[in-house]
PDB file of C-alpha atoms in Angstrom:
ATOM      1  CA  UNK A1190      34.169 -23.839  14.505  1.00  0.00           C
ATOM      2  CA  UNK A1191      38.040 -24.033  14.574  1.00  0.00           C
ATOM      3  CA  UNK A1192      39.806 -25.552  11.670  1.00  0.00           C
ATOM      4  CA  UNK A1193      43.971 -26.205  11.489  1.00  0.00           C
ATOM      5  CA  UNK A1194      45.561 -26.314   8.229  1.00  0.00           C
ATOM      6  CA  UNK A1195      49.135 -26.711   7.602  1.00  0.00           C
ATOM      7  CA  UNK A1196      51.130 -26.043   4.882  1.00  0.00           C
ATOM      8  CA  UNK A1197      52.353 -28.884   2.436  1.00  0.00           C
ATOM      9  CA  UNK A1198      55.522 -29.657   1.659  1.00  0.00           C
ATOM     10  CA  UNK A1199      55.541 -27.420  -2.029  1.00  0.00           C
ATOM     11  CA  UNK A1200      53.911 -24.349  -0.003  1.00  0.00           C
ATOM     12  CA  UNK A1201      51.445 -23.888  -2.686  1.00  0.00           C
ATOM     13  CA  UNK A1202      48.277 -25.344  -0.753  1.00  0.00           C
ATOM     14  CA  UNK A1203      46.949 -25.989   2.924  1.00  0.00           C
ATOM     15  CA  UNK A1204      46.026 -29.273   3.819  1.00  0.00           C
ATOM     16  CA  UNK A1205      43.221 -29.565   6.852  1.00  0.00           C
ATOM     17  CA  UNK A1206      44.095 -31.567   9.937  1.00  0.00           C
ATOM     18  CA  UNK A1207      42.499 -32.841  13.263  1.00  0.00           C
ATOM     19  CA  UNK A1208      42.277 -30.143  16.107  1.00  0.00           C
ATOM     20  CA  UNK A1209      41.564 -30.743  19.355  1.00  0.00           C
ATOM     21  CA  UNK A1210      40.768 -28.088  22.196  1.00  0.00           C
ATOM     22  CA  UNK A1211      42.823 -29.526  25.352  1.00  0.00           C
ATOM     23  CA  UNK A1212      42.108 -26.696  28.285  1.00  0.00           C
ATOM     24  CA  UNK A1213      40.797 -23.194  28.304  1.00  0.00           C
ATOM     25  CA  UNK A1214      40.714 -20.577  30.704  1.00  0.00           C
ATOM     26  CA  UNK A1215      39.281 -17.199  30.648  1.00  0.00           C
ATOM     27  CA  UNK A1216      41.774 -15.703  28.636  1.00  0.00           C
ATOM     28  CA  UNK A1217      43.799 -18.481  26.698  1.00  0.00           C
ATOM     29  CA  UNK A1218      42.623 -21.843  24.788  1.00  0.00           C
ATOM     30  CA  UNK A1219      45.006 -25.001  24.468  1.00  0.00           C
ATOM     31  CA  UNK A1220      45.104 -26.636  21.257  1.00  0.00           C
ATOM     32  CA  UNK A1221      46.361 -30.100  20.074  1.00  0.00           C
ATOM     33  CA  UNK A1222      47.105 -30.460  16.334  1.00  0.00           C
ATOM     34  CA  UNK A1223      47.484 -33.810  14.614  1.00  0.00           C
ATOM     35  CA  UNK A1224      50.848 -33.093  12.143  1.00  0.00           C
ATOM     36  CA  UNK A1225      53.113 -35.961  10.875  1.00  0.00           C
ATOM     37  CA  UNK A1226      56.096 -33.437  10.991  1.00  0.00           C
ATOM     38  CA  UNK A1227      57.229 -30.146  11.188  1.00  0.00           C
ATOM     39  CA  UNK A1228      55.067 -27.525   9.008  1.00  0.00           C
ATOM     40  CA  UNK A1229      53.498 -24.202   8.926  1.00  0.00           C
ATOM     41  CA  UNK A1230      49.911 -24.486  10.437  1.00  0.00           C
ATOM     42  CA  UNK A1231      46.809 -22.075  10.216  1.00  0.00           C
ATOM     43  CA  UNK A1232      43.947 -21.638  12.261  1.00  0.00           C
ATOM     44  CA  UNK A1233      40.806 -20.582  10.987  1.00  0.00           C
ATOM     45  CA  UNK A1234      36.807 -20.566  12.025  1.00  0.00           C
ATOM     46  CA  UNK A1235      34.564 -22.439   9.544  1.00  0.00           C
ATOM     47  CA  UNK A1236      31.030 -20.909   9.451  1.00  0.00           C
ATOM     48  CA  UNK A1237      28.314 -20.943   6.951  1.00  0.00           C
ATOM     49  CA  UNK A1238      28.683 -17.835   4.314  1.00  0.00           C
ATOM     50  CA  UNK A1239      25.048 -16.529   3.189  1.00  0.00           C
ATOM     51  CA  UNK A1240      24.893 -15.111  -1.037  1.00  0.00           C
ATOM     52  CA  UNK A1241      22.283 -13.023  -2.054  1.00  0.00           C
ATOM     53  CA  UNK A1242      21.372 -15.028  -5.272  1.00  0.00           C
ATOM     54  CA  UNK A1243      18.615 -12.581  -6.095  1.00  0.00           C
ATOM     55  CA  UNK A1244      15.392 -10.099  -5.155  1.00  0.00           C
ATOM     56  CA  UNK A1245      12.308  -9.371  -5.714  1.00  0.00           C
ATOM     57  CA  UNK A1246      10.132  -5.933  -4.389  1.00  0.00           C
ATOM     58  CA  UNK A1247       6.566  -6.263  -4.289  1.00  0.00           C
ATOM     59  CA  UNK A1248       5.988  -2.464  -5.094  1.00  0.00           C
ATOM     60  CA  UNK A1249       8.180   0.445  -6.097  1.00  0.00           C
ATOM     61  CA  UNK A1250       5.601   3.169  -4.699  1.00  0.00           C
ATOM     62  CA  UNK A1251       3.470   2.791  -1.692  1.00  0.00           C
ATOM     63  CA  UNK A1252       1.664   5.428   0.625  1.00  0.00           C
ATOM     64  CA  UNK A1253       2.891   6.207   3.913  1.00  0.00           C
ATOM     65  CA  UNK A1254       2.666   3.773   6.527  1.00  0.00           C
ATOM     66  CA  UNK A1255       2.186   0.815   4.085  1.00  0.00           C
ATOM     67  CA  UNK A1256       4.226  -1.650   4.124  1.00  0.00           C
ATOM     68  CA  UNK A1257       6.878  -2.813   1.788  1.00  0.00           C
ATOM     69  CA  UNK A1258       7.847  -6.145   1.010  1.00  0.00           C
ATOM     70  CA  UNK A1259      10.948  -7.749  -0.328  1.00  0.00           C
ATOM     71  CA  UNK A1260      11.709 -11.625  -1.293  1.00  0.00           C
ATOM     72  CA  UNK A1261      15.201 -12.223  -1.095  1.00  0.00           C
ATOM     73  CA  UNK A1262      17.070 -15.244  -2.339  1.00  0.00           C
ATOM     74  CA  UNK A1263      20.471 -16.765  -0.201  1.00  0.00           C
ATOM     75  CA  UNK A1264      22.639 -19.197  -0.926  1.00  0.00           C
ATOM     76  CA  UNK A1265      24.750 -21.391   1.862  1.00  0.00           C
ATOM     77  CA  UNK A1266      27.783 -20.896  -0.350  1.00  0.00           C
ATOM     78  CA  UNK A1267      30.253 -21.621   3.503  1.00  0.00           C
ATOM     79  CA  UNK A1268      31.411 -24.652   4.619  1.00  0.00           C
ATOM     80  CA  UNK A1269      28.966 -24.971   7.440  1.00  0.00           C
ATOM     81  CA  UNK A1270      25.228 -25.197   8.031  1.00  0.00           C
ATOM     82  CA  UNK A1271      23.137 -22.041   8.674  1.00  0.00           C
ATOM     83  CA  UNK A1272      21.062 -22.700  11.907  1.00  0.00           C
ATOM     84  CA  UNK A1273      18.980 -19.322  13.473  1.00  0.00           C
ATOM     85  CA  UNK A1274      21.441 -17.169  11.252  1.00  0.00           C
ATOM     86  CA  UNK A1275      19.944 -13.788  11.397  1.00  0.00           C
ATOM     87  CA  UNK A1276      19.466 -11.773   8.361  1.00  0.00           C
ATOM     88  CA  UNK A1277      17.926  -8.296   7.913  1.00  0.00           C
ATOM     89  CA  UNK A1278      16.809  -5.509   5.318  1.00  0.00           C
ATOM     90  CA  UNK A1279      17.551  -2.140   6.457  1.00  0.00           C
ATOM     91  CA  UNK A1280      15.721   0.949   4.358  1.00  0.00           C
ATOM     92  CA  UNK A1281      17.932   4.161   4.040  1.00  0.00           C
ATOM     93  CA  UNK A1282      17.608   7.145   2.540  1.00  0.00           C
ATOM     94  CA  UNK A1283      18.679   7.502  -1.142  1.00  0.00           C
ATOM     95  CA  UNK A1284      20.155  10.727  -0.648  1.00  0.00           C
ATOM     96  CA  UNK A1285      22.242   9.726   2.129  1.00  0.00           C
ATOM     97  CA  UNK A1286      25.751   9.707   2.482  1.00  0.00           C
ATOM     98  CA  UNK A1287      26.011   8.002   5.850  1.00  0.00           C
ATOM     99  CA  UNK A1288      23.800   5.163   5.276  1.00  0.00           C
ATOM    100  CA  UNK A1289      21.908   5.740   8.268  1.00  0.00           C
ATOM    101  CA  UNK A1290      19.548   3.024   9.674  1.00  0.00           C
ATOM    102  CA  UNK A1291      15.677   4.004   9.158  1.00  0.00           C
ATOM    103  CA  UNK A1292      14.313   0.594   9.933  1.00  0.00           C
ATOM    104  CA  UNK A1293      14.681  -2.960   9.998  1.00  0.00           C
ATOM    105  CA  UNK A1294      13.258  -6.351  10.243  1.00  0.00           C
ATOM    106  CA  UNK A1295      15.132  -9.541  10.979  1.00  0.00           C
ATOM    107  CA  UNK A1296      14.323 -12.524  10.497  1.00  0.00           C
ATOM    108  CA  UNK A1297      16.209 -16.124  10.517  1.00  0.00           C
ATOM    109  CA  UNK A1298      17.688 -18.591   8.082  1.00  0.00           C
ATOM    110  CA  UNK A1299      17.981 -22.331   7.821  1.00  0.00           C
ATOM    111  CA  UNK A1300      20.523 -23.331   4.994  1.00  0.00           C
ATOM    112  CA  UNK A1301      22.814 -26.780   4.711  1.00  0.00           C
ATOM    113  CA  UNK A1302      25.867 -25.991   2.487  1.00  0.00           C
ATOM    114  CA  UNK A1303      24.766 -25.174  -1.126  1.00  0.00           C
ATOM    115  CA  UNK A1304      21.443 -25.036  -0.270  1.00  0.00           C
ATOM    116  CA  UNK A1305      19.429 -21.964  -1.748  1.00  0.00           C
ATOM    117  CA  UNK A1306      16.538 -20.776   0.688  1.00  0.00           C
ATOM    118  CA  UNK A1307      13.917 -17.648  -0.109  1.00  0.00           C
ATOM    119  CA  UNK A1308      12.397 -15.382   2.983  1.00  0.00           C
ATOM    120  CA  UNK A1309      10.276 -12.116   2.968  1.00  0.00           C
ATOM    121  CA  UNK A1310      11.402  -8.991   4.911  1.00  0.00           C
ATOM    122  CA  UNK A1311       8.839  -5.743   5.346  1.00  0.00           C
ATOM    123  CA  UNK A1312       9.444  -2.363   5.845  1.00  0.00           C
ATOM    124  CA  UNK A1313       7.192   0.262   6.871  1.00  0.00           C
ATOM    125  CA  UNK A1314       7.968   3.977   6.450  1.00  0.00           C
ATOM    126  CA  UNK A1315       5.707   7.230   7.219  1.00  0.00           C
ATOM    127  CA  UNK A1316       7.651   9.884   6.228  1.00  0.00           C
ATOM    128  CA  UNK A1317       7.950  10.656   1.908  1.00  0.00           C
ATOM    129  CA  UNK A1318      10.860  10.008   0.163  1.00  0.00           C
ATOM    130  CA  UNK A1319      12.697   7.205  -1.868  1.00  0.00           C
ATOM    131  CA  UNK A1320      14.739   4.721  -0.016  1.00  0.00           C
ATOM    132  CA  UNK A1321      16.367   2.189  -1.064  1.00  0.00           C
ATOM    133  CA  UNK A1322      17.171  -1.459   0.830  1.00  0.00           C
ATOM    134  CA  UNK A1323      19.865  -3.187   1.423  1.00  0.00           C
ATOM    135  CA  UNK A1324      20.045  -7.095   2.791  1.00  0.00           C
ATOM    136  CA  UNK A1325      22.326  -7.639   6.100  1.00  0.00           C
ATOM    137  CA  UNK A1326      23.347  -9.863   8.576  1.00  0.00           C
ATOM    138  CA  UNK A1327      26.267 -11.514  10.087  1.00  0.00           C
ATOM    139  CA  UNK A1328      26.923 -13.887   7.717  1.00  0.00           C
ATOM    140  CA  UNK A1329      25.469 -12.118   4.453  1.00  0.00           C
ATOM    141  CA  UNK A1330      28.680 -11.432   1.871  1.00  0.00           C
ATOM    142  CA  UNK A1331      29.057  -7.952   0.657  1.00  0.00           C
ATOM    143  CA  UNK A1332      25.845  -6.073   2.197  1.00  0.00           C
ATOM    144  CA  UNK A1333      24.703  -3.148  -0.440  1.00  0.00           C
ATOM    145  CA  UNK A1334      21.592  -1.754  -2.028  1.00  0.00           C
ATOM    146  CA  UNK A1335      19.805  -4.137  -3.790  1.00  0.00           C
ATOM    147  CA  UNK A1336      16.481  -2.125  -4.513  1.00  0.00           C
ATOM    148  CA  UNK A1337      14.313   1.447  -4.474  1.00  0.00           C
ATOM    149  CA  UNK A1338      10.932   2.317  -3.648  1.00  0.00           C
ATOM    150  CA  UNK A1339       9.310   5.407  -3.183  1.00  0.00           C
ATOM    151  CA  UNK A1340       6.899   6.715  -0.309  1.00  0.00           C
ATOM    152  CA  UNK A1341       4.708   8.829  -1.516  1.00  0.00           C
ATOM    153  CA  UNK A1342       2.495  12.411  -0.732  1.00  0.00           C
ATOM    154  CA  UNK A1343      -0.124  12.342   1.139  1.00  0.00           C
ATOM    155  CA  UNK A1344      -2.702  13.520  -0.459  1.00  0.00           C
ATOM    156  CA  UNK A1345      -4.013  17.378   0.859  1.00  0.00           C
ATOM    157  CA  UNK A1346      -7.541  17.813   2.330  1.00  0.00           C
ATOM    158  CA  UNK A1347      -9.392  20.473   0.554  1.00  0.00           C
ATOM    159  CA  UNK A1348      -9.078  23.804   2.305  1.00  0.00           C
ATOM    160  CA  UNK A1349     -12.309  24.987   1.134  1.00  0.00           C
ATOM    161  CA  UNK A1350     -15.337  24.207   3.624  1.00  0.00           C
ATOM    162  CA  UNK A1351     -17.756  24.707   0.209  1.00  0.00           C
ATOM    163  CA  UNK A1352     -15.610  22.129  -1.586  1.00  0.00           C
ATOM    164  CA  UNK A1353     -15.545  19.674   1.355  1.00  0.00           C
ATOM    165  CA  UNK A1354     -19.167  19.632   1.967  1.00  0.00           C
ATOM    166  CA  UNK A1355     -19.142  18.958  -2.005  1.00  0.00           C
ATOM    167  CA  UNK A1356     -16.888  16.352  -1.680  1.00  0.00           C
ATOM    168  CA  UNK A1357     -18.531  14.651   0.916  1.00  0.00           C
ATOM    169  CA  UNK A1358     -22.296  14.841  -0.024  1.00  0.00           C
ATOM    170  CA  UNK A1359     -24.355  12.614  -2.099  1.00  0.00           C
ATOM    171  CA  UNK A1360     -26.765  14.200  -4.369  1.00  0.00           C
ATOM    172  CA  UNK A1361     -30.657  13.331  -3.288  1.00  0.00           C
ATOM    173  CA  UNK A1362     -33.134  11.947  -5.331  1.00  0.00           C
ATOM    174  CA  UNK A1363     -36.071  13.745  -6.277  1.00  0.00           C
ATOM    175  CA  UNK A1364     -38.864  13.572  -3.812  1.00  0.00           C
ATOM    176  CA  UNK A1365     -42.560  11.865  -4.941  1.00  0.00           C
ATOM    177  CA  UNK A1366     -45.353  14.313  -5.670  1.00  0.00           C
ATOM    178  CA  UNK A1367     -47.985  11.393  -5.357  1.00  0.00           C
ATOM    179  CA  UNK A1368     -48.640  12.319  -9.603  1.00  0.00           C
ATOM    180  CA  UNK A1369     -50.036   9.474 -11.591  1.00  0.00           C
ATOM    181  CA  UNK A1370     -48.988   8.292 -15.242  1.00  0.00           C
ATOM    182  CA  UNK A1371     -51.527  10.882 -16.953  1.00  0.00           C
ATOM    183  CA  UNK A1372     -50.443  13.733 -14.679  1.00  0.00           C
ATOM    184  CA  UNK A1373     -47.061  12.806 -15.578  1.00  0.00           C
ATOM    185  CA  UNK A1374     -48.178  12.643 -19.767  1.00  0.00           C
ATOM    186  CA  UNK A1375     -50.106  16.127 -19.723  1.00  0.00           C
ATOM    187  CA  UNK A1376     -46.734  17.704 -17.749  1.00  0.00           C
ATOM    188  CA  UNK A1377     -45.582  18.887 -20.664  1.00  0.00           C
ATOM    189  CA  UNK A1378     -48.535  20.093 -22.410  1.00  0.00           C
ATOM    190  CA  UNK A1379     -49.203  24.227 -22.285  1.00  0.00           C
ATOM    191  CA  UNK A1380     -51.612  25.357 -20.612  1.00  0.00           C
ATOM    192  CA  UNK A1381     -53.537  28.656 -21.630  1.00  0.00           C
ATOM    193  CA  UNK A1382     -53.892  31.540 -19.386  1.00  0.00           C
ATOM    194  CA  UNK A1383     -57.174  33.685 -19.769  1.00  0.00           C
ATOM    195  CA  UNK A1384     -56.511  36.803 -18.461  1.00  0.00           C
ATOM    196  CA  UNK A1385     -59.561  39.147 -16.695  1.00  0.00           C
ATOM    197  CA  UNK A1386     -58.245  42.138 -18.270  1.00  0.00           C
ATOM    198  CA  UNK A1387     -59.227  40.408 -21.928  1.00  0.00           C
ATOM    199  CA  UNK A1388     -62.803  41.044 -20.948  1.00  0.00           C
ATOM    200  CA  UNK A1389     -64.682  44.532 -21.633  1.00  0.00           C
ATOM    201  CA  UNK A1390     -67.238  46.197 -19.346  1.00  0.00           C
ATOM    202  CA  UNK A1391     -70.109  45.903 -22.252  1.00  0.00           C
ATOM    203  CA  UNK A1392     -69.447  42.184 -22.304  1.00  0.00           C
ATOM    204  CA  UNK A1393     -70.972  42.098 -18.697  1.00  0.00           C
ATOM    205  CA  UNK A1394     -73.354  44.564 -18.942  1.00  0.00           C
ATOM    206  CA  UNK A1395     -75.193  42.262 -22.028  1.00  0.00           C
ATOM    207  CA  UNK A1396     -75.266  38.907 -19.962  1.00  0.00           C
ATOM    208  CA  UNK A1397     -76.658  41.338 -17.085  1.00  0.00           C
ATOM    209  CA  UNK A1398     -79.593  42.660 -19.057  1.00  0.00           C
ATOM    210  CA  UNK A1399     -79.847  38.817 -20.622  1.00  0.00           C
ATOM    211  CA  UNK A1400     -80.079  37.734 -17.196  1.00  0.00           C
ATOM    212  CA  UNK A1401     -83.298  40.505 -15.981  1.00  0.00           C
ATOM    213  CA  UNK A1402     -85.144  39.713 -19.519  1.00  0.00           C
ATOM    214  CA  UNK A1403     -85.627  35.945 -19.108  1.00  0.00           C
ATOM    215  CA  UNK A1404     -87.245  35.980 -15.648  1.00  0.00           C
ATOM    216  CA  UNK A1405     -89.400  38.805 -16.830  1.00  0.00           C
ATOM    217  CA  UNK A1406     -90.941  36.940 -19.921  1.00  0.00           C
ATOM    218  CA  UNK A1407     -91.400  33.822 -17.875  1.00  0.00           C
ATOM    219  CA  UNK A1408     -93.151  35.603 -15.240  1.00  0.00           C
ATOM    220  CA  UNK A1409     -95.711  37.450 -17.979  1.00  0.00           C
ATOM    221  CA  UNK A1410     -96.466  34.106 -19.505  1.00  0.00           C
ATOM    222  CA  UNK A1411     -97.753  32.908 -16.338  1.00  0.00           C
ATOM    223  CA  UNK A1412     -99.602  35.976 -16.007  1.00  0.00           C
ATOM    224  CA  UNK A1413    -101.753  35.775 -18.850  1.00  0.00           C
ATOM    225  CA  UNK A1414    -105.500  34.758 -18.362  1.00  0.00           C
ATOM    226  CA  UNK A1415    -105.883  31.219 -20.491  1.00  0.00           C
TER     227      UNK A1415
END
């Protein structure tokens, strides 16, 4: 919006006046400016002037690809209303001398005059690094850094196809053998092996002869006239 001052009488201050746009064309603009005398006047353009008041990063290290999120504070500190004024966060590398643009997001802002209003801009970066942001727009005052982060590693896969399997497996339980509770107490217990090569030849050759003698007798007994 076009404002006229002119110049009081001392010089030391500007006074503001009615302004009136008479005719316009494409290239010139006919103005009519309320003055009670001769003076020195002074156009200017009244707009609304956005202060970053403060800020507030969600997360100073994120993986790649995740997105980062700042809540900025403005204050309407212009003479105007803000209506649709766009504001954006721009990430940049910390390294950089350039300030080159990595991304943005943009979003807008409602303010009346002294009015303090709070948004929330992302940012989402793949490749590792730190960056740090910095609030713009048209009407922002004195755009600079206002915060870091840091985009981290990925982390490596293991290179290993042993390791990976590892990794990835899950350990399986031991499978039933159908044993029941005294099975399972006398596990532990030893058992004692007898082994054939404890016996001796004479040992069988006695239960042989044992085994011939017994028949024998029986067979006699029955034998014998009553």
């Amino acid at each position: 919006q076009l404002v006229a001052h002119y110049e009081t009488g001392n010089g030391d201050d500007w006074n503001a006046t009615d302004l009136r746009m008479v005719s316009e064309t494409e290239e010139t603009v006919r103005l009519a400016i309320k003055s009670d005398g001769f003076s020195a006047f002074a156009l200017g353009v009244q707009r609304p002037t956005l202060e970053l008041v403060d800020t507030e990063l969600a997360s100073e290290s994120v993986a790649p690809g995740e997105a980062v999120r700042l809540e900025v504070t403005l204050s309407n500190v212009g003479s105007l209303p803000a209506e649709d004024t766009g504001i954006s966060v721009r990430a940049i590398e910390a390294d950089a001398d350039d300030l080159g643009l990595v991304d943005a997001e943009r979003v807008t802002v409602d303010a009346k005059p002294d009015e303090t209003v709070t948004r929330t801009l992302t940012v989402e970066l793949v490749e590792p690094g730190e960056y740090a942001l910095i609030v713009d727009g048209n009407r922002v005052t004195e755009p600079e850094p206002v915060a870091s982060f840091m985009i981290q590693e990925p982390e490596s896969e293991p290179t290993d196809p042993n390791e990976r399997e590892r990794m990835g497996s899950v350990p399986n339980s031991a499978p039933e053998t159908g044993l029941d509770d005294a099975d399972d107490d006398n596990a532990g217990t030893p058992v004692e092996l007898v082994e054939l090569n404890d016996f001796e030849p004479g040992s069988f050759v006695g239960v042989a002869v044992l085994i011939v003698i017994v028949p024998a007798t029986l067979f006699l007994f029955r034998r014998v006239p009553k």
